[in-house]
Tab-separated table of C-alpha atoms and ligand atoms in Angstrom:
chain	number	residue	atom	x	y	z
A	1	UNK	CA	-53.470	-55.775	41.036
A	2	UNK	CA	-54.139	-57.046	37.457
A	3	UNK	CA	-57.266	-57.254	36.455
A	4	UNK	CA	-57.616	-60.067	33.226
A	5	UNK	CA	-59.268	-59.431	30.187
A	6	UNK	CA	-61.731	-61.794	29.423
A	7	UNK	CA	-61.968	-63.683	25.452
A	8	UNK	CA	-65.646	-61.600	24.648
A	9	UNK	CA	-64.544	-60.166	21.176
A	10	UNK	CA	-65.265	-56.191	20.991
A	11	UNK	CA	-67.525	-56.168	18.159
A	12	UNK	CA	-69.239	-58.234	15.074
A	13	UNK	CA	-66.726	-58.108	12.356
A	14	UNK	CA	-63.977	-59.281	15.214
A	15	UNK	CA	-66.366	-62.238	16.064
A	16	UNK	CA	-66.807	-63.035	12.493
A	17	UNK	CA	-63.026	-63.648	11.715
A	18	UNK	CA	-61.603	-64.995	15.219
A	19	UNK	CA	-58.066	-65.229	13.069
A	20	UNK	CA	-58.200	-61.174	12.259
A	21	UNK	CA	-57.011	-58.172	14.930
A	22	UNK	CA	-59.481	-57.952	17.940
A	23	UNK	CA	-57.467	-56.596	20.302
A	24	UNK	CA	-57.838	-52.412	20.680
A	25	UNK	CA	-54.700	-50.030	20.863
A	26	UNK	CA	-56.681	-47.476	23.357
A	27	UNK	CA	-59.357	-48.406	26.068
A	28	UNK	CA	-62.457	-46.700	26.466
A	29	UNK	CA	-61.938	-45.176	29.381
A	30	UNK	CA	-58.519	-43.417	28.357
A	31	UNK	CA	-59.864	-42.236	25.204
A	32	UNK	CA	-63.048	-40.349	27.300
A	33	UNK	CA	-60.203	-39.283	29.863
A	34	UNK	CA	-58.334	-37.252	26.557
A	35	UNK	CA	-61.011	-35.799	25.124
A	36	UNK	CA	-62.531	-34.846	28.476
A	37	UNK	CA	-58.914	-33.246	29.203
A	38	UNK	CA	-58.691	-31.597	26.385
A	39	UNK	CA	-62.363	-29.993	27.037
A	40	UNK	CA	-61.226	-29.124	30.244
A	41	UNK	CA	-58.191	-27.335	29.418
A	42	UNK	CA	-59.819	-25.438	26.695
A	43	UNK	CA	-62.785	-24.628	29.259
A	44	UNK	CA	-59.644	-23.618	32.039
A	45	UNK	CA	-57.853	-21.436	29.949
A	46	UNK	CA	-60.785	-20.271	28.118
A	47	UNK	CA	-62.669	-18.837	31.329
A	48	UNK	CA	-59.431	-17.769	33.043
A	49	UNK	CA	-59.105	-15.379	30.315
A	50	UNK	CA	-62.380	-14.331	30.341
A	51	UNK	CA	-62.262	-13.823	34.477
A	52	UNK	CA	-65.418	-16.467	34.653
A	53	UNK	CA	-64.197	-18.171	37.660
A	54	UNK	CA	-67.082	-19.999	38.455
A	55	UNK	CA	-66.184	-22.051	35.490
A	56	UNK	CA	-62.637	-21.858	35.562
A	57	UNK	CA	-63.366	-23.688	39.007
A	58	UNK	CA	-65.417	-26.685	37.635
A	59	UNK	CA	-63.448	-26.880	34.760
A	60	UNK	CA	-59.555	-26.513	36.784
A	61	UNK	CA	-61.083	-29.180	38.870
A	62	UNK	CA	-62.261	-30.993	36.250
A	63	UNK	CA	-58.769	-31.468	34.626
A	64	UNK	CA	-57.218	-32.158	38.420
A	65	UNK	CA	-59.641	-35.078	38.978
A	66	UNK	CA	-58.749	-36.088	35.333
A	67	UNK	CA	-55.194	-36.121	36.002
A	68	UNK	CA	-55.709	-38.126	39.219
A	69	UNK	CA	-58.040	-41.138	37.340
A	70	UNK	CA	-54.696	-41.234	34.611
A	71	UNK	CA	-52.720	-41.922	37.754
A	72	UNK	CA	-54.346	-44.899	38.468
A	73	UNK	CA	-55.278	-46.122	35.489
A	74	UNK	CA	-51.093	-46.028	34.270
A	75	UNK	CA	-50.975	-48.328	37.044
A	76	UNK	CA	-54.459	-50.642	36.499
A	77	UNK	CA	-55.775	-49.551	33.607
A	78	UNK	CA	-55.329	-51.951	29.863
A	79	UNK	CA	-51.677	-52.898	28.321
A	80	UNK	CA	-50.290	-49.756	26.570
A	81	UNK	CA	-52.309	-47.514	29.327
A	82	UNK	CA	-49.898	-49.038	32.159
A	83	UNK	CA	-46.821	-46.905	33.112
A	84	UNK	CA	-45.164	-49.813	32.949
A	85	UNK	CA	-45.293	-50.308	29.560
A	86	UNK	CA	-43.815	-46.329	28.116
A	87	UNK	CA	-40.490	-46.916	26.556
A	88	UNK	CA	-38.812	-44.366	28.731
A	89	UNK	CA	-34.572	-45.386	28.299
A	90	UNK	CA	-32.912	-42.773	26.510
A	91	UNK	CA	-31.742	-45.789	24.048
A	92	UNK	CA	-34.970	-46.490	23.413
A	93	UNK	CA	-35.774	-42.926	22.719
A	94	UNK	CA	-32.542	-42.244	20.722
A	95	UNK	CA	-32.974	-45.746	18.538
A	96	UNK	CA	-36.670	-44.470	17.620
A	97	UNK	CA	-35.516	-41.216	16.322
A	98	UNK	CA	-32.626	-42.743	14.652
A	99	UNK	CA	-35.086	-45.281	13.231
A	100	UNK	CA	-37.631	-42.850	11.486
A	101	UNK	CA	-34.637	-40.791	10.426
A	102	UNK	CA	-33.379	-43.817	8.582
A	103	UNK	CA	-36.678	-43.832	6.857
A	104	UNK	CA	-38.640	-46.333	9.177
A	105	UNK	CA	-42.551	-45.670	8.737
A	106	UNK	CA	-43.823	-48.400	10.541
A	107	UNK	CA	-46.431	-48.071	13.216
A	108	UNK	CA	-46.457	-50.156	16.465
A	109	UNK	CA	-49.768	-50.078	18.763
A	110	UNK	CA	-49.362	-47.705	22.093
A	111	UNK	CA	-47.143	-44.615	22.800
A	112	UNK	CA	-43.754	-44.574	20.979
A	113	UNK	CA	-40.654	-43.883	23.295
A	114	UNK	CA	-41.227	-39.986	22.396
A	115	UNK	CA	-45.222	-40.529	22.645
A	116	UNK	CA	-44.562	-41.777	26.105
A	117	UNK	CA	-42.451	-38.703	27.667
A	118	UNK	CA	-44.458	-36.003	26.013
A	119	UNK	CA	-47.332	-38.007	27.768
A	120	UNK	CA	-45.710	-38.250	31.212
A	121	UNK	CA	-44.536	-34.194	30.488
A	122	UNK	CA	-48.193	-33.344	29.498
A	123	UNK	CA	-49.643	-35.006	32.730
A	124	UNK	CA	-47.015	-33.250	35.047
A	125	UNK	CA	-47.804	-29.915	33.768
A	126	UNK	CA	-51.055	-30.432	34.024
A	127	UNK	CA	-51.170	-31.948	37.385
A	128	UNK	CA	-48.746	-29.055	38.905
A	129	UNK	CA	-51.079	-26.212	37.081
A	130	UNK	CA	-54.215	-28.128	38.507
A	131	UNK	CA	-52.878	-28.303	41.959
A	132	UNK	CA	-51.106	-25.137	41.921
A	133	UNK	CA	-54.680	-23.968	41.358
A	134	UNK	CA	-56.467	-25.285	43.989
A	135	UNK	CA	-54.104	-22.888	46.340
A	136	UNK	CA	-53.754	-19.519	44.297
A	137	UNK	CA	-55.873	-16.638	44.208
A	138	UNK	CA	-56.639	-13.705	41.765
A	139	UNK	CA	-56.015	-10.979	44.204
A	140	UNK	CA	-59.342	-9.859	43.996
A	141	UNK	CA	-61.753	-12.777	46.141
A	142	UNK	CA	-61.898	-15.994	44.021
A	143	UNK	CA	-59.251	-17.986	45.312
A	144	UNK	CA	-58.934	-21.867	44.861
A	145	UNK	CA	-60.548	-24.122	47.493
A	146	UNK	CA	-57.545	-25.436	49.385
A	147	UNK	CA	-55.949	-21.233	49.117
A	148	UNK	CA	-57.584	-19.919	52.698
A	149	UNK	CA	-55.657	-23.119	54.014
A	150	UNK	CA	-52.050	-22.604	53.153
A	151	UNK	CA	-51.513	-19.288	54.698
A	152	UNK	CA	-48.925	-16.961	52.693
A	153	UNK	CA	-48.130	-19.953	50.372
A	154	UNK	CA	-51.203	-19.114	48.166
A	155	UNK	CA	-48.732	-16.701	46.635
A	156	UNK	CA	-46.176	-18.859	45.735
A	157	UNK	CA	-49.106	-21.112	43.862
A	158	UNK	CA	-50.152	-18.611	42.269
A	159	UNK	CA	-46.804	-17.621	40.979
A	160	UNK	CA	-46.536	-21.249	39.738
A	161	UNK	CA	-50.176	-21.646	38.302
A	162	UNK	CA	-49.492	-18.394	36.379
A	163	UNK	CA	-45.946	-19.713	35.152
A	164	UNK	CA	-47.094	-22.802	33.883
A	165	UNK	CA	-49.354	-21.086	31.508
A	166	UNK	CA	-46.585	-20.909	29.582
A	167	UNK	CA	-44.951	-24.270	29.565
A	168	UNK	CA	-48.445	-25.727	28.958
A	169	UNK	CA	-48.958	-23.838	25.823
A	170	UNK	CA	-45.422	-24.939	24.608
A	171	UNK	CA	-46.373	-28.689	25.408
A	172	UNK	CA	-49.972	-28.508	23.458
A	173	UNK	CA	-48.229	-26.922	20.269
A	174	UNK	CA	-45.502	-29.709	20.651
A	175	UNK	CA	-48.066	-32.294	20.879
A	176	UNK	CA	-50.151	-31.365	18.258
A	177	UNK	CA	-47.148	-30.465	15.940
A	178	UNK	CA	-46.240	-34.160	16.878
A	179	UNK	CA	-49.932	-35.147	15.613
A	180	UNK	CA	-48.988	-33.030	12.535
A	181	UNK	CA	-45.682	-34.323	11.984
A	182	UNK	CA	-46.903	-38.153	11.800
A	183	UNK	CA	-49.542	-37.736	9.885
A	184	UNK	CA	-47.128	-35.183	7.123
A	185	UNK	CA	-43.742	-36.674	7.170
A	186	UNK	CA	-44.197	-40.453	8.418
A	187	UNK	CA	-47.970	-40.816	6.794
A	188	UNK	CA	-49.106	-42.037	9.869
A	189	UNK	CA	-52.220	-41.054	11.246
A	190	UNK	CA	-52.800	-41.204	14.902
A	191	UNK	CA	-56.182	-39.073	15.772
A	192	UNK	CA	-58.395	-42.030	14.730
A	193	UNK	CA	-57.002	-44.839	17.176
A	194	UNK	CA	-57.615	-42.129	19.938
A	195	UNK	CA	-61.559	-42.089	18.554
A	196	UNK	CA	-62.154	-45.776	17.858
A	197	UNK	CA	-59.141	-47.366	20.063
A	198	UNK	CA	-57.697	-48.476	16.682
A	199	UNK	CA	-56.019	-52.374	15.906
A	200	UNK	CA	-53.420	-54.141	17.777
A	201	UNK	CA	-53.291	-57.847	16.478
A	202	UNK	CA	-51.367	-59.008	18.884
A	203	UNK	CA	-53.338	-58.648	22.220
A	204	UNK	CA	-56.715	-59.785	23.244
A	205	UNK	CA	-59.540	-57.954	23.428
A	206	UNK	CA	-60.355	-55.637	26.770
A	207	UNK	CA	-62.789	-57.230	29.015
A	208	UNK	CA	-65.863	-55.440	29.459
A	209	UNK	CA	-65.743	-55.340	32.979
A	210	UNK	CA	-62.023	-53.895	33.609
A	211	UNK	CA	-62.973	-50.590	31.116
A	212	UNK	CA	-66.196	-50.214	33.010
A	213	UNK	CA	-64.431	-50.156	36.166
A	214	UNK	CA	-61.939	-47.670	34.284
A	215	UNK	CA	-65.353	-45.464	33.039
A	216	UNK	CA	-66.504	-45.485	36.889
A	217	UNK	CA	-63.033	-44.508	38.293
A	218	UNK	CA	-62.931	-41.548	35.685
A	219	UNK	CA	-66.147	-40.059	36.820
A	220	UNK	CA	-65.524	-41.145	40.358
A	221	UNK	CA	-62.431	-38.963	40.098
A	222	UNK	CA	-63.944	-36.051	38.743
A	223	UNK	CA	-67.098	-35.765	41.143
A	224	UNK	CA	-64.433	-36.204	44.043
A	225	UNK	CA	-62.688	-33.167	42.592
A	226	UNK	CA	-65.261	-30.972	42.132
A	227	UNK	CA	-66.435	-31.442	45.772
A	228	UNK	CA	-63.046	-29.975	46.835
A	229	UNK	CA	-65.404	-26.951	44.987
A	230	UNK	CA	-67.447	-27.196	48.123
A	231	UNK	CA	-65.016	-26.354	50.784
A	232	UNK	CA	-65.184	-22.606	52.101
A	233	UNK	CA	-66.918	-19.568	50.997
A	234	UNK	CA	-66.491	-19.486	47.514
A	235	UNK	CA	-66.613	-15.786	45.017
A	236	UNK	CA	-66.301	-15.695	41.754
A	237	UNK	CA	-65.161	-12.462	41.360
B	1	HEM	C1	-54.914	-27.472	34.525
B	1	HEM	C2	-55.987	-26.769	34.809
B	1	HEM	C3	-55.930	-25.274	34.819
B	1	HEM	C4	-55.532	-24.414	33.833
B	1	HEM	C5	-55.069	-24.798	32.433
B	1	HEM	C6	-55.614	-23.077	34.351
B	1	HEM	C7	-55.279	-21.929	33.649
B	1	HEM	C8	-55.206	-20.661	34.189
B	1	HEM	C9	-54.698	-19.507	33.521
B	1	HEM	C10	-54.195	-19.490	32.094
B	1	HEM	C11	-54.765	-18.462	34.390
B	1	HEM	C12	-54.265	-17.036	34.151
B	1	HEM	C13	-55.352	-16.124	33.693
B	1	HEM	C14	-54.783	-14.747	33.398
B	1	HEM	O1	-54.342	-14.538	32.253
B	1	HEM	O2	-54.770	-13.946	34.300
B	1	HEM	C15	-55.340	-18.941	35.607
B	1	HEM	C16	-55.583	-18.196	36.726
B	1	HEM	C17	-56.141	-18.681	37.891
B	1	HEM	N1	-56.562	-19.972	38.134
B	1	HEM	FE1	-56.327	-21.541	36.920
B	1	HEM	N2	-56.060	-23.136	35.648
B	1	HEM	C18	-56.275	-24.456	35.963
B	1	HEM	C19	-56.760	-24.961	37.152
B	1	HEM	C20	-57.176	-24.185	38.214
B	1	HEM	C21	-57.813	-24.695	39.406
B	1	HEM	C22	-58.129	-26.173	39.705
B	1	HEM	C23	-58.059	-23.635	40.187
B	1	HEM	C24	-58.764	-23.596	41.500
B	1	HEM	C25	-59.928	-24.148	41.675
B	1	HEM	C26	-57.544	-22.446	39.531
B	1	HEM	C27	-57.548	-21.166	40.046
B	1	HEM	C28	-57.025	-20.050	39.424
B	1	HEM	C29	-56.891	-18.748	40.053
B	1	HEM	C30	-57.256	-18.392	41.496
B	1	HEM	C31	-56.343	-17.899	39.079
B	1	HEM	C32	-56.016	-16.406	39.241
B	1	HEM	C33	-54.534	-16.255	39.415
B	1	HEM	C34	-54.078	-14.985	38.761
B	1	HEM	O3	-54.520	-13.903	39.147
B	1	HEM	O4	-53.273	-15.092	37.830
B	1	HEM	N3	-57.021	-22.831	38.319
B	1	HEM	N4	-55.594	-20.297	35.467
B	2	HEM	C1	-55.966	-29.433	25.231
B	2	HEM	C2	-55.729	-30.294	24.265
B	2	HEM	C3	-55.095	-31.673	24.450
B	2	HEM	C4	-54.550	-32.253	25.554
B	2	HEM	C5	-54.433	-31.691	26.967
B	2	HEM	C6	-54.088	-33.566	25.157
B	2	HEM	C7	-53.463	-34.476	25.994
B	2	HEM	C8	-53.013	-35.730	25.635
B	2	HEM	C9	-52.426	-36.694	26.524
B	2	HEM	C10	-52.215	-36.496	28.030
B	2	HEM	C11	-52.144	-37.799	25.803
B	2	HEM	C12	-51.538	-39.090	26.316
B	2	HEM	C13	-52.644	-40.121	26.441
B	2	HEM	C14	-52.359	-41.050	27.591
B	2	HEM	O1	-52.708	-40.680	28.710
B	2	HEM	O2	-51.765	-42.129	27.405
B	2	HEM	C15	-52.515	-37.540	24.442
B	2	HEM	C16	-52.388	-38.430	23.405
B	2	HEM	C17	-52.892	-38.211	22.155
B	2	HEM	N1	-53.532	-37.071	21.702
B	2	HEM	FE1	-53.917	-35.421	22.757
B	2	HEM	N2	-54.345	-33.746	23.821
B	2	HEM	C18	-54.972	-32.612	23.363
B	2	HEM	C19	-55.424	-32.375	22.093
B	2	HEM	C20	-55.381	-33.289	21.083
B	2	HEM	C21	-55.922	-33.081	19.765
B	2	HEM	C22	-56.636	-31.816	19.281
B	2	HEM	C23	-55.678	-34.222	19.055
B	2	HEM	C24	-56.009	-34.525	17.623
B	2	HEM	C25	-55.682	-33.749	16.629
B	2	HEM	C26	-54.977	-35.138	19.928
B	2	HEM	C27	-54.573	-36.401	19.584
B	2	HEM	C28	-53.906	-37.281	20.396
B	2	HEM	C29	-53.481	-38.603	19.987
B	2	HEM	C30	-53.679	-39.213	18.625
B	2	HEM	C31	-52.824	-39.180	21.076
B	2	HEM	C32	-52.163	-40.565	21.130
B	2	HEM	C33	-50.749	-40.394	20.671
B	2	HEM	C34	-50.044	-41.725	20.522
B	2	HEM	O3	-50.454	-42.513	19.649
B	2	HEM	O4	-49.088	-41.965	21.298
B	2	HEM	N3	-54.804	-34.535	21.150
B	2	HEM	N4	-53.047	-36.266	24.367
């Protein structure tokens, strides 16, 4: 279901000059959901390397619960959030590329056709790893929640969760040589939009109400995740 945003301008300077941009590129909730992913992540991979389960628990969890709130939110969330909105075609991917090669530097507000797949790539790998997770064990005793519940199939998810280490370490240094790459060769600086939610002039402000139903969804998601956490005897060791 669509939720409408309301007319409330987002802040003073937008009030002041109702003919200037007031509509935001990035809603608040998805810009807390990527820099509480990328916390997470560096807090997974972080303690599974330093065998702290405990935390590599919370913080797996943490990223699964993530994942699950970007689900919904590509479906309910604000304009260029929606799923529905990523330029997926191939034509539209191959036009873009053929585009900047020709020298185009423009910028247009939400995820470019190559923006959008390394976004639905990212949130696959990360979704597969989280879940994976949840059923694979270290051989010793810490074992994800849902492991003692899939019989010999924790193996196989642990195969996978230990595979996609790799693939998700290839996708980061894509994405932030993508970051890199914008900012170098087309001049075109991303990173703040993703802090502030940046300018679109041609949509209307978010309504406060549909981002703080996005805000409660996100942490909704997480707590739900983390009580998987609670299921079983757990050791950290
Ligand atoms: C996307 C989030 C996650 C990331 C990035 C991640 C990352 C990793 C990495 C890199 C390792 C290998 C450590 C090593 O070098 O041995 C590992 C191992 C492990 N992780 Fe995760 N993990 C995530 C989510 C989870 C979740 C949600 C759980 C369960 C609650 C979990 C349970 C385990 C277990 C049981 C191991 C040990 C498997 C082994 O011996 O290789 N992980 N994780
Ligand atoms: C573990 C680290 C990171 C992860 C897992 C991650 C993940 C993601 C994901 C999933 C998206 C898509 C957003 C959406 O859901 O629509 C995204 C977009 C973005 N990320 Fe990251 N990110 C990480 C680190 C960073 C860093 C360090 C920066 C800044 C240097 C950054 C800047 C951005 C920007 C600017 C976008 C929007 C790109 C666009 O305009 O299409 N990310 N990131």
């Amino acid at each position: 279901m669509a939720i409408k945003s309301n007319k409330m301008p987002t802040s003073s300077s937008d009030a002041s000059s109702p003919s200037a941009a007031t509509g935001k590129i990035w809603d608040i909730p998805l810009r807390l959901f990527h820099w509480l992913l990328m916390f997470a992540v560096i807090g997974a991979v972080i303690s599974a390397k330093t065998a702290n389960w405990f935390w590599h628990e919370k913080m797996g969890l943490m990223v699964l619960g993530l994942i699950g709130f970007r689900i919904i939110w590509g479906l309910i969330g604000t304009d260029h959030a929606r799923f529905s909105r990523f330029p997926l075609s191939l034509n539209r991917v191959i036009q873009y590329i053929r585009s900047r090669l020709a020298g185009d530097r423009t910028y247009t507000p939400g995820h470019a056709p190559t923006g959008a797949w390394a976004t639905i790539i990212l949130l696959a790998v990360l979704g597969a790893m989280a879940g994976f997770g949840t059923m694979a064990n270290n051989d010793i005793l810490f074992e994800g929640p849902l492991a003692a519940w899939v019989g010999a199939y924790t193996n196989t998810a642990t195969y996978w969760h230990r595979a996609l280490e790799r693939v998700l370490f290839a996708v980061l240094i894509a994405h932030l040589a993508a970051m890199l790459t914008y900012r170098v060769w087309l001049k075109i600086n991303l990173v703040p939009a993703m802090v502030t939610g940046g300018k679109d002039k041609k949509a209307k402000p978010f309504s406060r109400r549909h981002q703080m139903i996005g805000v409660a969804l996100l942490l909704i998601m997480v707590v739900a995740a983390q009580t998987l956490g609670l299921l079983g005897e757990r050791y950290y060791l």
